[in-house]
mmCIF file of C-alpha atoms and ligand atoms in Angstrom:
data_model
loop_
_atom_site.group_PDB
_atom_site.id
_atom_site.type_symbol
_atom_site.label_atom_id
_atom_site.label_comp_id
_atom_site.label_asym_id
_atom_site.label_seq_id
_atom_site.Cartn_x
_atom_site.Cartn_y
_atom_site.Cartn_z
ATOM 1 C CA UNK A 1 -10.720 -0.208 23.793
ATOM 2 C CA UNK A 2 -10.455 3.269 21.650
ATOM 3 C CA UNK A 3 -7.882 4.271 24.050
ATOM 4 C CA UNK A 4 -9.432 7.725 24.121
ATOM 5 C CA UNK A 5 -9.985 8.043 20.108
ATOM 6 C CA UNK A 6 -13.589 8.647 18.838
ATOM 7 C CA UNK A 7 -13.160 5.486 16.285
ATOM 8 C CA UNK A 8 -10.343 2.629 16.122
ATOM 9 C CA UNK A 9 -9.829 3.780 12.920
ATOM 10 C CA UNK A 10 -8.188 6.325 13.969
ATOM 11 C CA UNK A 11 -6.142 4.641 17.049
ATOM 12 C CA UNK A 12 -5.436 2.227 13.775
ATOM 13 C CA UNK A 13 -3.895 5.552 11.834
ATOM 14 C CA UNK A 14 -1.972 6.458 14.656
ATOM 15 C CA UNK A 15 -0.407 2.957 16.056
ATOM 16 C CA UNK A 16 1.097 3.005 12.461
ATOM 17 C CA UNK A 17 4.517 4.212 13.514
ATOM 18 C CA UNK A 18 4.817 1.400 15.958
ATOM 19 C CA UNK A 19 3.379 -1.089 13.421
ATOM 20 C CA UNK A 20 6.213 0.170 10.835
ATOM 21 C CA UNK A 21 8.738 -0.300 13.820
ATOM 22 C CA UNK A 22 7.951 -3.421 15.024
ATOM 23 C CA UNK A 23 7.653 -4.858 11.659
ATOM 24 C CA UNK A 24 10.834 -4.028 10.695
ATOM 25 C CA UNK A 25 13.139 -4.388 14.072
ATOM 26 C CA UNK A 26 12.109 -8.122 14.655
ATOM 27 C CA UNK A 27 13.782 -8.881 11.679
ATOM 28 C CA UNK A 28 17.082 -7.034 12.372
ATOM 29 C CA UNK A 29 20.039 -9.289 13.403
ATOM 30 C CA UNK A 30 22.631 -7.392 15.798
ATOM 31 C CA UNK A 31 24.516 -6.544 12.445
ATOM 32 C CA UNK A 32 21.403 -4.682 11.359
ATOM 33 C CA UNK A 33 20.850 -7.060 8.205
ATOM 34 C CA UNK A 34 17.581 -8.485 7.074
ATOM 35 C CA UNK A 35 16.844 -11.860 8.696
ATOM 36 C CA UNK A 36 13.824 -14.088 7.964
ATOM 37 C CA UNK A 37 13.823 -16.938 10.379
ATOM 38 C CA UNK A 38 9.747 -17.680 8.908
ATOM 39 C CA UNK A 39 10.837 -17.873 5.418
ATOM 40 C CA UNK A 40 12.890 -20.603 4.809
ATOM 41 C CA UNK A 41 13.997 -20.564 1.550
ATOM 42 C CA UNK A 42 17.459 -21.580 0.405
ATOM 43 C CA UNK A 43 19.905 -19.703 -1.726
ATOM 44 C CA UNK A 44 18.833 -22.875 -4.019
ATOM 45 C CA UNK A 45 15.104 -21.991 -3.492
ATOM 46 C CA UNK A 46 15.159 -18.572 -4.572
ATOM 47 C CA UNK A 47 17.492 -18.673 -7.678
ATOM 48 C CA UNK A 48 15.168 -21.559 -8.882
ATOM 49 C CA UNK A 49 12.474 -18.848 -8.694
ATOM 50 C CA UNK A 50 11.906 -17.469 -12.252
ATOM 51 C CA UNK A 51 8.065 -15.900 -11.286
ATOM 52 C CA UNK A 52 6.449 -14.208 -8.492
ATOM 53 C CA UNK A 53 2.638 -14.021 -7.997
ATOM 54 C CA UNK A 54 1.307 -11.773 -5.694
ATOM 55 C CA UNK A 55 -2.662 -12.554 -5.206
ATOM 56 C CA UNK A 56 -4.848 -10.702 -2.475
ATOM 57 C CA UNK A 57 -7.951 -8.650 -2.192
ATOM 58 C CA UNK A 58 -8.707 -5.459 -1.417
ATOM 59 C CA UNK A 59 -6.425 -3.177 0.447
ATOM 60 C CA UNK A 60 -3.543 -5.977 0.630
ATOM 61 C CA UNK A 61 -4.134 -6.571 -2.997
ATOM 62 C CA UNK A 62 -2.669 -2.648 -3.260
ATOM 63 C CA UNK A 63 0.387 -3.010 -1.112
ATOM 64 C CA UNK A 64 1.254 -6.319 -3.438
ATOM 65 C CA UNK A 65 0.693 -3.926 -6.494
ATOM 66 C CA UNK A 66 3.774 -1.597 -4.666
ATOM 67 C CA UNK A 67 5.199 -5.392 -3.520
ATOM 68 C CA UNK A 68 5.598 -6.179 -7.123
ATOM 69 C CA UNK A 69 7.319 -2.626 -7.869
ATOM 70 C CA UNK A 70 10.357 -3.072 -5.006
ATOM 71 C CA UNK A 71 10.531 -6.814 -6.056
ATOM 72 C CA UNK A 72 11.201 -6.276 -9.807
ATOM 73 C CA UNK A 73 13.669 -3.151 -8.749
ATOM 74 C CA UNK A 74 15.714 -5.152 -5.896
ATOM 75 C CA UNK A 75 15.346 -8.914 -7.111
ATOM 76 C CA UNK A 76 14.864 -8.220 -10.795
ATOM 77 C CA UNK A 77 12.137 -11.027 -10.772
ATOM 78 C CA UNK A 78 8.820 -10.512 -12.937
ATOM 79 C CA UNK A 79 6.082 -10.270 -10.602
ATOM 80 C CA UNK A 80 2.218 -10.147 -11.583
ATOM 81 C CA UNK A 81 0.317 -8.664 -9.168
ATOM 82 C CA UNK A 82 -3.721 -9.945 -8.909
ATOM 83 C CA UNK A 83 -6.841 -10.067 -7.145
ATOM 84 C CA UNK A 84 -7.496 -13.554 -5.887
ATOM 85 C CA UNK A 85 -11.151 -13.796 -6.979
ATOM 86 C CA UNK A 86 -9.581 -13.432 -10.810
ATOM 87 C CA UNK A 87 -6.226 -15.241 -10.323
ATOM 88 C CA UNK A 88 -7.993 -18.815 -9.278
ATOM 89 C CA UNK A 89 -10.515 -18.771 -11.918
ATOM 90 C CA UNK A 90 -8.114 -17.506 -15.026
ATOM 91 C CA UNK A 91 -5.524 -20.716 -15.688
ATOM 92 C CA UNK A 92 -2.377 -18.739 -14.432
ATOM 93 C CA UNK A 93 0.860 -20.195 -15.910
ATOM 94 C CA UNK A 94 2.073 -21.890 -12.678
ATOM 95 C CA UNK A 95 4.382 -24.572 -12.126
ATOM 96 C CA UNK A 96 7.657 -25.435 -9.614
ATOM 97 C CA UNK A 97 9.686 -21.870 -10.601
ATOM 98 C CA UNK A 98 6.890 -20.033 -9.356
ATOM 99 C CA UNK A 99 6.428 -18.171 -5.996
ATOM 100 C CA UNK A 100 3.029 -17.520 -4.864
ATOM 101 C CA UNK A 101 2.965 -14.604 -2.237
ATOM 102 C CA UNK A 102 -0.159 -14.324 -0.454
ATOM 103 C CA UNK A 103 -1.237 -11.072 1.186
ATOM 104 C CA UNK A 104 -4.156 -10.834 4.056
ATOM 105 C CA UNK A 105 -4.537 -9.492 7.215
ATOM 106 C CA UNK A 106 -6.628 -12.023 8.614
ATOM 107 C CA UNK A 107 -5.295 -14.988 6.621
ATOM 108 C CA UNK A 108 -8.911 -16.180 6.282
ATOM 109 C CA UNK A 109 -9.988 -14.440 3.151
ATOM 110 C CA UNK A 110 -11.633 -17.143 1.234
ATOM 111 C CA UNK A 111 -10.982 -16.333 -2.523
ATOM 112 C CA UNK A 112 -7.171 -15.517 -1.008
ATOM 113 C CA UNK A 113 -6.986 -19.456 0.935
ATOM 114 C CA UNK A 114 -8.421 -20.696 -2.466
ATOM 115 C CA UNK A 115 -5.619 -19.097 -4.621
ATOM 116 C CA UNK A 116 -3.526 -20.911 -2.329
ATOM 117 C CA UNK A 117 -4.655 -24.272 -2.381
ATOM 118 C CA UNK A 118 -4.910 -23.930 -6.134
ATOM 119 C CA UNK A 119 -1.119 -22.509 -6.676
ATOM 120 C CA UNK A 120 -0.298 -25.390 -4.265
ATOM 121 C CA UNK A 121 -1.684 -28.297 -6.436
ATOM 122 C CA UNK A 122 0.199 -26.949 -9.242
ATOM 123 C CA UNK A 123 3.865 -26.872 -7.523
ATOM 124 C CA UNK A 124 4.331 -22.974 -7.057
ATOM 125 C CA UNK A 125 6.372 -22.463 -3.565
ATOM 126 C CA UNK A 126 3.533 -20.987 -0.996
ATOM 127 C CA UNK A 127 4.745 -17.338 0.945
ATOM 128 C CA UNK A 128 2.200 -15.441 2.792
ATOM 129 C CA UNK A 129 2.538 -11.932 4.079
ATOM 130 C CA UNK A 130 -0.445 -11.937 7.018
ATOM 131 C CA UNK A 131 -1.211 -10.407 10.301
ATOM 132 C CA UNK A 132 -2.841 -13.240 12.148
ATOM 133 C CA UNK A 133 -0.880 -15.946 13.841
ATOM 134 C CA UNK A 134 -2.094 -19.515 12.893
ATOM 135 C CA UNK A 135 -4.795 -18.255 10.556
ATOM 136 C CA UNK A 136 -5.483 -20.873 7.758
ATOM 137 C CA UNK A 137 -3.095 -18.829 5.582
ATOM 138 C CA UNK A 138 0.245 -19.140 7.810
ATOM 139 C CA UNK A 139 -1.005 -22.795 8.384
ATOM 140 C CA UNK A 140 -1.307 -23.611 5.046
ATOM 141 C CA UNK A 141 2.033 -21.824 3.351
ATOM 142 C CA UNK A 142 5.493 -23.005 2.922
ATOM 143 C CA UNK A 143 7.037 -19.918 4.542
ATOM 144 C CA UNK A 144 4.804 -17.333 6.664
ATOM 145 C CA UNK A 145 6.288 -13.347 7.029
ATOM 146 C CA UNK A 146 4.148 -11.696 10.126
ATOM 147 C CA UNK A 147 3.095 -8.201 10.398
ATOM 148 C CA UNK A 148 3.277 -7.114 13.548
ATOM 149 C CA UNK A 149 0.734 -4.734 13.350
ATOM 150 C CA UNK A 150 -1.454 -5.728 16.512
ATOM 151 C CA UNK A 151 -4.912 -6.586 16.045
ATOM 152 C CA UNK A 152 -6.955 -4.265 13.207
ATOM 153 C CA UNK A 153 -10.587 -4.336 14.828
ATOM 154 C CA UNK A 154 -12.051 -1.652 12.006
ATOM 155 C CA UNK A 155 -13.284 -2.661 9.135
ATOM 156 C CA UNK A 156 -10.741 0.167 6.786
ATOM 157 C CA UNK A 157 -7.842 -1.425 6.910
ATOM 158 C CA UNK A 158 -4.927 1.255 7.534
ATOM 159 C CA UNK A 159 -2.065 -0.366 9.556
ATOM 160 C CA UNK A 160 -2.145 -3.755 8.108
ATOM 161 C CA UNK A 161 -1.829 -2.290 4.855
ATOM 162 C CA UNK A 162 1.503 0.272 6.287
ATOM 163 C CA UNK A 163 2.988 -3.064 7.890
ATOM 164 C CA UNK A 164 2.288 -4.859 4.737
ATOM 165 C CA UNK A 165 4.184 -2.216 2.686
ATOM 166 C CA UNK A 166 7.545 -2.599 4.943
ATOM 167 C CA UNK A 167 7.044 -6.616 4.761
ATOM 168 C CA UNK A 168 7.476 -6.233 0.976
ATOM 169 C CA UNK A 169 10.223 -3.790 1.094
ATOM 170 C CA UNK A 170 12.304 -6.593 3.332
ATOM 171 C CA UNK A 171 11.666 -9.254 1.427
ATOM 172 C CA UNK A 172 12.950 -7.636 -1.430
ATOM 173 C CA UNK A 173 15.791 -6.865 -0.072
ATOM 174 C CA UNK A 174 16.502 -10.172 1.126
ATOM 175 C CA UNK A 175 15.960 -11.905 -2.056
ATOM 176 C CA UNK A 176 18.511 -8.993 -3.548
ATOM 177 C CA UNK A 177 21.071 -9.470 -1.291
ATOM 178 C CA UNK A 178 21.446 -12.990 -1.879
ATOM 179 C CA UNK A 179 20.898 -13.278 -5.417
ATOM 180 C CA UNK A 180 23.338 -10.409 -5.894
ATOM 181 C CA UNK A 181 20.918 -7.841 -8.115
ATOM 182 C CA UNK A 182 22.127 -5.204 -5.615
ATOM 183 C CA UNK A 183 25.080 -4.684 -3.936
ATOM 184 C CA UNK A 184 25.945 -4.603 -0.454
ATOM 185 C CA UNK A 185 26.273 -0.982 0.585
ATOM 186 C CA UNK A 186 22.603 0.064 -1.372
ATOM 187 C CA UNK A 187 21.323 -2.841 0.593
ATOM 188 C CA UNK A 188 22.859 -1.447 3.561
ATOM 189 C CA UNK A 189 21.642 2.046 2.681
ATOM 190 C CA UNK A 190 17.658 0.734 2.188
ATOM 191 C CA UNK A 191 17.879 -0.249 5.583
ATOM 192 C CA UNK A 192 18.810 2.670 7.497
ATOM 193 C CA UNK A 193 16.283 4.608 5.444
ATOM 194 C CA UNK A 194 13.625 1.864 6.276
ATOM 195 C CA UNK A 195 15.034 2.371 10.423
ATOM 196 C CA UNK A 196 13.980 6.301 9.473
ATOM 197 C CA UNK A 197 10.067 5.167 8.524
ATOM 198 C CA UNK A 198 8.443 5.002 12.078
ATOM 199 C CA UNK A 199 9.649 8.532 12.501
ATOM 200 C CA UNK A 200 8.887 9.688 9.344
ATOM 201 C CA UNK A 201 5.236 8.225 9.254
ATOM 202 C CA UNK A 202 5.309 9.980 12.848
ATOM 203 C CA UNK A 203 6.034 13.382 11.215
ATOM 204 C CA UNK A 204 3.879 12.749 8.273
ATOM 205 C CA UNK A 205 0.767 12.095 10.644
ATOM 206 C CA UNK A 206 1.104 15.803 11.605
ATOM 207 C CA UNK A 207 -0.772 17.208 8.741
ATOM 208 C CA UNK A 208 -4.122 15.874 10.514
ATOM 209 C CA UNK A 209 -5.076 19.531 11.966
ATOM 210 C CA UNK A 210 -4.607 20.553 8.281
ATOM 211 C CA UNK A 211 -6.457 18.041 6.432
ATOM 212 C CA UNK A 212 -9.079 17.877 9.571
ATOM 213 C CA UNK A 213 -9.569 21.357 9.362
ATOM 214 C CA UNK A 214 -8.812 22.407 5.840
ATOM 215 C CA UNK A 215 -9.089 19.897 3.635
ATOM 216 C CA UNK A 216 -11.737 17.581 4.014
ATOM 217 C CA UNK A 217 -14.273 20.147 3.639
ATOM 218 C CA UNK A 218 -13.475 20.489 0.214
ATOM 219 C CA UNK A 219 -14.896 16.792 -0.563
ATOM 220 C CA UNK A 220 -17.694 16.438 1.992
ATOM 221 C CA UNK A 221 -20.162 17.060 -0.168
ATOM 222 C CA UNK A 222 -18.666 15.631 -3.187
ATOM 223 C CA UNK A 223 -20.892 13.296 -4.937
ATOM 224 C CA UNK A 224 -17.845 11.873 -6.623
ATOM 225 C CA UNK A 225 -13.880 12.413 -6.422
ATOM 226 C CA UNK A 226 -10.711 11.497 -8.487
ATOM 227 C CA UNK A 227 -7.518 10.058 -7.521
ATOM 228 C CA UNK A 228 -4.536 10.542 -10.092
ATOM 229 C CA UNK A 229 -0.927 9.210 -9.913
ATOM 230 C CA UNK A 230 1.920 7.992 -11.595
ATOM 231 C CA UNK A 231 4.458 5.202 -10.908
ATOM 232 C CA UNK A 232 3.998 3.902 -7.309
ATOM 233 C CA UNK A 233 1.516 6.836 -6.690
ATOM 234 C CA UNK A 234 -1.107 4.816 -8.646
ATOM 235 C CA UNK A 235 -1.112 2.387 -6.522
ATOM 236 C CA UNK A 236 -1.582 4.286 -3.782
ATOM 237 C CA UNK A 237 -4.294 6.806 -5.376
ATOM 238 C CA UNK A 238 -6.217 3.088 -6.045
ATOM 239 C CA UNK A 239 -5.763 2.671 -1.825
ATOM 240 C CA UNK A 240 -7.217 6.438 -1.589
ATOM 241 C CA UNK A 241 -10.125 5.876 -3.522
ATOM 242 C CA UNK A 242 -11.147 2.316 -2.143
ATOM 243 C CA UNK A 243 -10.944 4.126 1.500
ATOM 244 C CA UNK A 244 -13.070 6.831 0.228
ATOM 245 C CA UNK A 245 -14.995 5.149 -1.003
ATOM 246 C CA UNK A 246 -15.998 2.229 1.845
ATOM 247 C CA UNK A 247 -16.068 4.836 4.474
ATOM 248 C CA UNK A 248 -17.463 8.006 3.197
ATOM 249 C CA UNK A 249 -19.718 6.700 0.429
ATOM 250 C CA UNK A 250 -18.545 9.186 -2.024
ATOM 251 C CA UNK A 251 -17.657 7.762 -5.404
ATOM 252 C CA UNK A 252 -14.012 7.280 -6.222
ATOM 253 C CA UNK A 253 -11.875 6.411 -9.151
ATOM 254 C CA UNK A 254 -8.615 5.919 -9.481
ATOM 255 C CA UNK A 255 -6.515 6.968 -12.556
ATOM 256 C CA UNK A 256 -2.907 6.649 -13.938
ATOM 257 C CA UNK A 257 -2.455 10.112 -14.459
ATOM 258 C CA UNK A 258 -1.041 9.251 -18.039
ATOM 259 C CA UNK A 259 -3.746 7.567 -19.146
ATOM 260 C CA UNK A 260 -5.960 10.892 -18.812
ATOM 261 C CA UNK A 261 -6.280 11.847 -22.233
ATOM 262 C CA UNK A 262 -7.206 8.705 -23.227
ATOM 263 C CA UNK A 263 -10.508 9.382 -22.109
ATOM 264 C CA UNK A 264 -11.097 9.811 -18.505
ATOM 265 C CA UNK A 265 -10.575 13.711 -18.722
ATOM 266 C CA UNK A 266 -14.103 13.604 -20.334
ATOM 267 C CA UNK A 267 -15.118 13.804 -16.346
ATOM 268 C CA UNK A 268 -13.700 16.471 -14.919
ATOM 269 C CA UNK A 269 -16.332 19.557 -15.008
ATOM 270 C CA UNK A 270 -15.960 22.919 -12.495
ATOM 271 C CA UNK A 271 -15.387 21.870 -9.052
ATOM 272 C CA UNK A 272 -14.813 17.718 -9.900
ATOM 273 C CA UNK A 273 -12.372 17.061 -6.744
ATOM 274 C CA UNK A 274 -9.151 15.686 -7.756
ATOM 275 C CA UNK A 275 -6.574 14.396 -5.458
ATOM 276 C CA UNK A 276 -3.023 14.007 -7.209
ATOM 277 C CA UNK A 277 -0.632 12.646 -5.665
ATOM 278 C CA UNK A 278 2.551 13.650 -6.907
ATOM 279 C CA UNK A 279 5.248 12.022 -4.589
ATOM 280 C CA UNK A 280 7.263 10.458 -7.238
ATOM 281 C CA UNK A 281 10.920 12.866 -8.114
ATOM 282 C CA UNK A 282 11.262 10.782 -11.233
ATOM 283 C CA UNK A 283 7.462 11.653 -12.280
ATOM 284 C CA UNK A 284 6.893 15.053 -10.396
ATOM 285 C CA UNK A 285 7.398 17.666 -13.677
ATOM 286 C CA UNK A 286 4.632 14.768 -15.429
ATOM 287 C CA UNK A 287 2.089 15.137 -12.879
ATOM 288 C CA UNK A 288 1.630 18.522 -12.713
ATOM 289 C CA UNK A 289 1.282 19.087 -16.225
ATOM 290 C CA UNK A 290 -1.664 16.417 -15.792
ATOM 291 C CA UNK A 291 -2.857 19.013 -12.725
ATOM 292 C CA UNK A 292 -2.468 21.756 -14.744
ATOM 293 C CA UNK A 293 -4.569 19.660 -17.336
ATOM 294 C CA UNK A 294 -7.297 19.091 -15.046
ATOM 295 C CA UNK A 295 -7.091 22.543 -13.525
ATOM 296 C CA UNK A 296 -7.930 24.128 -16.655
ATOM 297 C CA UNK A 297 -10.888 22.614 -17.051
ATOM 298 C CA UNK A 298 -12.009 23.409 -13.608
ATOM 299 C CA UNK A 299 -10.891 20.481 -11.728
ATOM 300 C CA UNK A 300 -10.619 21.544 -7.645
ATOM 301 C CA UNK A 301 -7.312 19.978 -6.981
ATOM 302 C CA UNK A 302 -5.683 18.580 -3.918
ATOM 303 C CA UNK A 303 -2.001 17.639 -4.217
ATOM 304 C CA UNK A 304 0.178 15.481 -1.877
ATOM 305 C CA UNK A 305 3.837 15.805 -2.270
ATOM 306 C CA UNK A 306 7.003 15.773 -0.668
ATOM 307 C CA UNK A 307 8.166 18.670 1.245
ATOM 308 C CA UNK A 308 10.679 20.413 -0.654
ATOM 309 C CA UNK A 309 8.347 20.229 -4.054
ATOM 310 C CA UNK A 310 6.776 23.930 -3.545
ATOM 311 C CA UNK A 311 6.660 24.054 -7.184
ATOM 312 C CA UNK A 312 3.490 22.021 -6.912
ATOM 313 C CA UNK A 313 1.554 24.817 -5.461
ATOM 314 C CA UNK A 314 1.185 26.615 -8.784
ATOM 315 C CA UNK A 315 -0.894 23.738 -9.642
ATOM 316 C CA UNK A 316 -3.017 22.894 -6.639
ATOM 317 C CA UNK A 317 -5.507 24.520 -4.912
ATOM 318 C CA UNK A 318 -4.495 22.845 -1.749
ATOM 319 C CA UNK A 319 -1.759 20.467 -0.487
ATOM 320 C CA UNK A 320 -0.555 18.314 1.704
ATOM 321 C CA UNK A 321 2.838 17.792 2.061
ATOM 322 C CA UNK A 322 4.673 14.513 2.936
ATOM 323 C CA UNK A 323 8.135 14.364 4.585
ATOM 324 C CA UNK A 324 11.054 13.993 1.840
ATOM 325 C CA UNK A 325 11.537 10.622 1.073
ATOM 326 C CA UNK A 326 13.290 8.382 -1.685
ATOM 327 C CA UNK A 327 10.869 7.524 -4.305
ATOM 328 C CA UNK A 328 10.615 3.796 -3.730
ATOM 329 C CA UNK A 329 9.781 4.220 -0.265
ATOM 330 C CA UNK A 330 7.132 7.058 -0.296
ATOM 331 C CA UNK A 331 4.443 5.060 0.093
ATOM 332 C CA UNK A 332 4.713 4.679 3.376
ATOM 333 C CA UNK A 333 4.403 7.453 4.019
ATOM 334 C CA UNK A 334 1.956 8.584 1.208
ATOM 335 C CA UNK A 335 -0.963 6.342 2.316
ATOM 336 C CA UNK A 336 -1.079 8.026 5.729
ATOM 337 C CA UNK A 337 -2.917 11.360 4.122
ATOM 338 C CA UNK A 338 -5.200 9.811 2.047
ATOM 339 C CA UNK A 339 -6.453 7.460 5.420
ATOM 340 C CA UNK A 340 -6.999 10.836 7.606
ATOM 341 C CA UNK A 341 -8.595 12.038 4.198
ATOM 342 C CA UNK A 342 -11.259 9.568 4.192
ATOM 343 C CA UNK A 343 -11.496 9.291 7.904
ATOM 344 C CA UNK A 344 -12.349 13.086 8.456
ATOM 345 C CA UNK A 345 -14.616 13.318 5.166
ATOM 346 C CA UNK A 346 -16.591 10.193 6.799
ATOM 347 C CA UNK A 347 -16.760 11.575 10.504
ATOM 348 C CA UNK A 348 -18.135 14.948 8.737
ATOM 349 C CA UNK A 349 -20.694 13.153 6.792
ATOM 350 C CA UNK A 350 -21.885 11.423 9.745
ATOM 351 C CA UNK A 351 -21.343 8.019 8.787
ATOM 352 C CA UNK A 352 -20.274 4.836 11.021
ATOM 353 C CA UNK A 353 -16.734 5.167 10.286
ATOM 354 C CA UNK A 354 -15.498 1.876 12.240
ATOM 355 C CA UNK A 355 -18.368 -0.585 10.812
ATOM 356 C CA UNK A 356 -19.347 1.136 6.970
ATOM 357 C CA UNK A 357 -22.441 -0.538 5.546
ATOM 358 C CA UNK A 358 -22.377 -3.913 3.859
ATOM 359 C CA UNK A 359 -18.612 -4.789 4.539
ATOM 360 C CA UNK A 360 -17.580 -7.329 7.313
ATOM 361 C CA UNK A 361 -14.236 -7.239 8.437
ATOM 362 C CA UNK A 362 -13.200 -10.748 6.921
ATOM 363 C CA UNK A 363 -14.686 -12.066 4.223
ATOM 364 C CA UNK A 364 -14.937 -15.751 4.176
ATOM 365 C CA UNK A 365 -17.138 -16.092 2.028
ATOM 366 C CA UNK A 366 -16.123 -16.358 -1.924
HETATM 367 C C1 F6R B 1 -10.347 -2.344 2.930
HETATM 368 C C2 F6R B 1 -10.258 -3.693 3.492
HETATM 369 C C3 F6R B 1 -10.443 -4.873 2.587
HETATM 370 C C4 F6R B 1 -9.438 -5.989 2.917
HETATM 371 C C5 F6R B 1 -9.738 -7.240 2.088
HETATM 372 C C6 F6R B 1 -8.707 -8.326 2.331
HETATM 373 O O1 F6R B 1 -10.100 -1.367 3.870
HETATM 374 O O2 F6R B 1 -10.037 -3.845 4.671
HETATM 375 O O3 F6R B 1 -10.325 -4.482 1.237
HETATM 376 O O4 F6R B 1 -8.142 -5.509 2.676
HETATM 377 O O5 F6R B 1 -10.996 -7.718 2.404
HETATM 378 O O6 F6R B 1 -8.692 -8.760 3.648
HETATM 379 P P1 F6R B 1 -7.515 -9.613 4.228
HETATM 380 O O7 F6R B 1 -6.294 -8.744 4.180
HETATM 381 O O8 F6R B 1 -7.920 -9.965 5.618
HETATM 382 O O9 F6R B 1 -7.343 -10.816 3.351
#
């Protein structure tokens, strides 16, 4: 049941800070350190390890494009990061050093199964990240990590994708710990700021009046929108657009903000919506010079950023603002906008916001 919410989309959106929680606290020991009883690779296993693949499709292919960022930072292992339909069919360098991590909700995405099998054959050691209990993916890998997100009944996924995002930041941090790329008190630090998420996604959630009310007006009757970022914020501006997009039927692209002047500015015309997110400390000054940018050439632009960054007003023509939040773990909490985004630009446009055209919810066919 909707549990008195027009669409389970948005019951989805809003069982995200008990997703977050429960994903994380099962895998708390009474010390408060990261344990993986599922994964059961040895100290051994893991310094063997000198590649990580991350295949998916979709929305879980975007949280393994953030997986691959907080692996390389914590475990200082080269990850690749690609969409199962290309990975099987491209002769990937894979042999008994390499870890395939799967990502699916369902754990029955064909082209996802068939990267497995594949990787399999060839020696790579078989993780899956997946929401489904017993689902051909968990059967079929070497070590399984659950997201205990509940079941996702519409078709946008929102908090599979959340739960999927705090999955990645723990095993990161368990393959840091005990290889040693980090020490013990930043390790110890990561966590308490990972116990802070469910409240902070709470907190962030409460921008819905404003982006109900305020914001979504703005692209209702786009017949086309931008998303721009930098860093991790790429990543999540390509999860902003691919909501947009499957919900609301408005076209979406995203864009690393950098890569602007090398052509895509060519697009923006008065009024072109543009959504930059600009969550990133390291990267802030960078993307509003790219607002600016696309400002002054009429761009309409909607910023996301964190809290304390009021500087970004001078380049936006609105915002919405995220709690404050360390850089590698923003996008958490920077996803959560973009969802109500879509979901109130769809709901205005009348469209079936729980079952969009064309899509099914798994896709087991190739
Ligand atoms: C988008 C969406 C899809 C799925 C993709 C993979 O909102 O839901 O892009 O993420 O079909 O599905 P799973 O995760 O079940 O393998």
């Amino acid at each position: 049941s909707k549990a008195g919410y027009d669409h389970f989309m948005l019951k989805e959106i809003y069982e995200q800070p008990s997703g977050v929680k429960e994903t994380l606290i099962r895998r708390l020991n009474s010390d408060g350190e990261i344990q993986l009883d599922d994964i059961k690779m040895t100290k051994e296993d893991l310094d063997k390890i000198n590649r990580v693949y991350i295949v998916a499709c979709g929305t879980a292919y975007h949280a393994g494009l953030v997986g691959k960022f907080a692996i390389e930072k914590f475990a200082h292992i080269p990850v690749i990061t690609d969409i199962a339909s290309e990975f099987r069919y491209r002769d990937p360098f894979i042999d008994d050093k390499t870890l395939l991590i799967l990502v699916s909700q369902s754990g029955e995405t064909a082209d996802t199964l068939a990267s497995l099998r594949y990787a399999k054959e060839k020696g790579a050691r078989i993780l899956s990240v997946t929401n489904v209990v017993g689902s051909s993916i968990a059967r079929e890998s070497d070590d399984v990590f659950y997201t205990w997100a509940g079941p996702e009944i519409s078709v946008a996924s929102t908090k599979a994708y959340t739960t999927q995002l705090v999955s990645f930041y723990m095993i990161a941090l368990d393959f840091a710990i005990r290889k040693g790329t980090i020490s013990r008190e930043y390790y110890n630090e990561m966590i308490e700021k990972l116990k802070d998420m469910p409240e902070l996604v709470s907190k962030a959630l409460e921008q819905e009046t404003h982006i109900k009310e305020d914001v979504a007006k703005e692209l209702k009757n786009a017949t086309s929108a931008f998303y721009l970022g930098r860093g991790l914020d790429y990543n999540l501006a390509m999860e902003g657009a691919l909501k947009i997009k499957e919900i609301s039927y408005i076209h979406a692209e995203a864009f690393a903000a950098g890569e602007l002047k090398h052509g895509t500015i060519a697009l923006i015309e008065e009024g072109t919506p543009v959504i930059a997110i600009a969550t990133q400390e390291e990267l802030f000054e960078k993307m509003v010079s790219n607002m600016q940018e696309v400002k002054a050439r009429g761009a309409y632009v909607i910023a996301v950023a964190q809290e304390h960054n009021k500087e970004v007003e001078k380049a936006a023509d609105k915002v919405i603002y995220i709690p404050n939040v360390d850089d590698i773990l923003s996008s958490i909490l920077t996803v959560l906008p973009l969802q109500l985004l879509s979901y109130y630009v769809a709901v205005q446009r009348g469209c079936d916001v729980d079952k969009p055209r064309n899509l099914a919810k798994s896709v087991t066919v190739e």
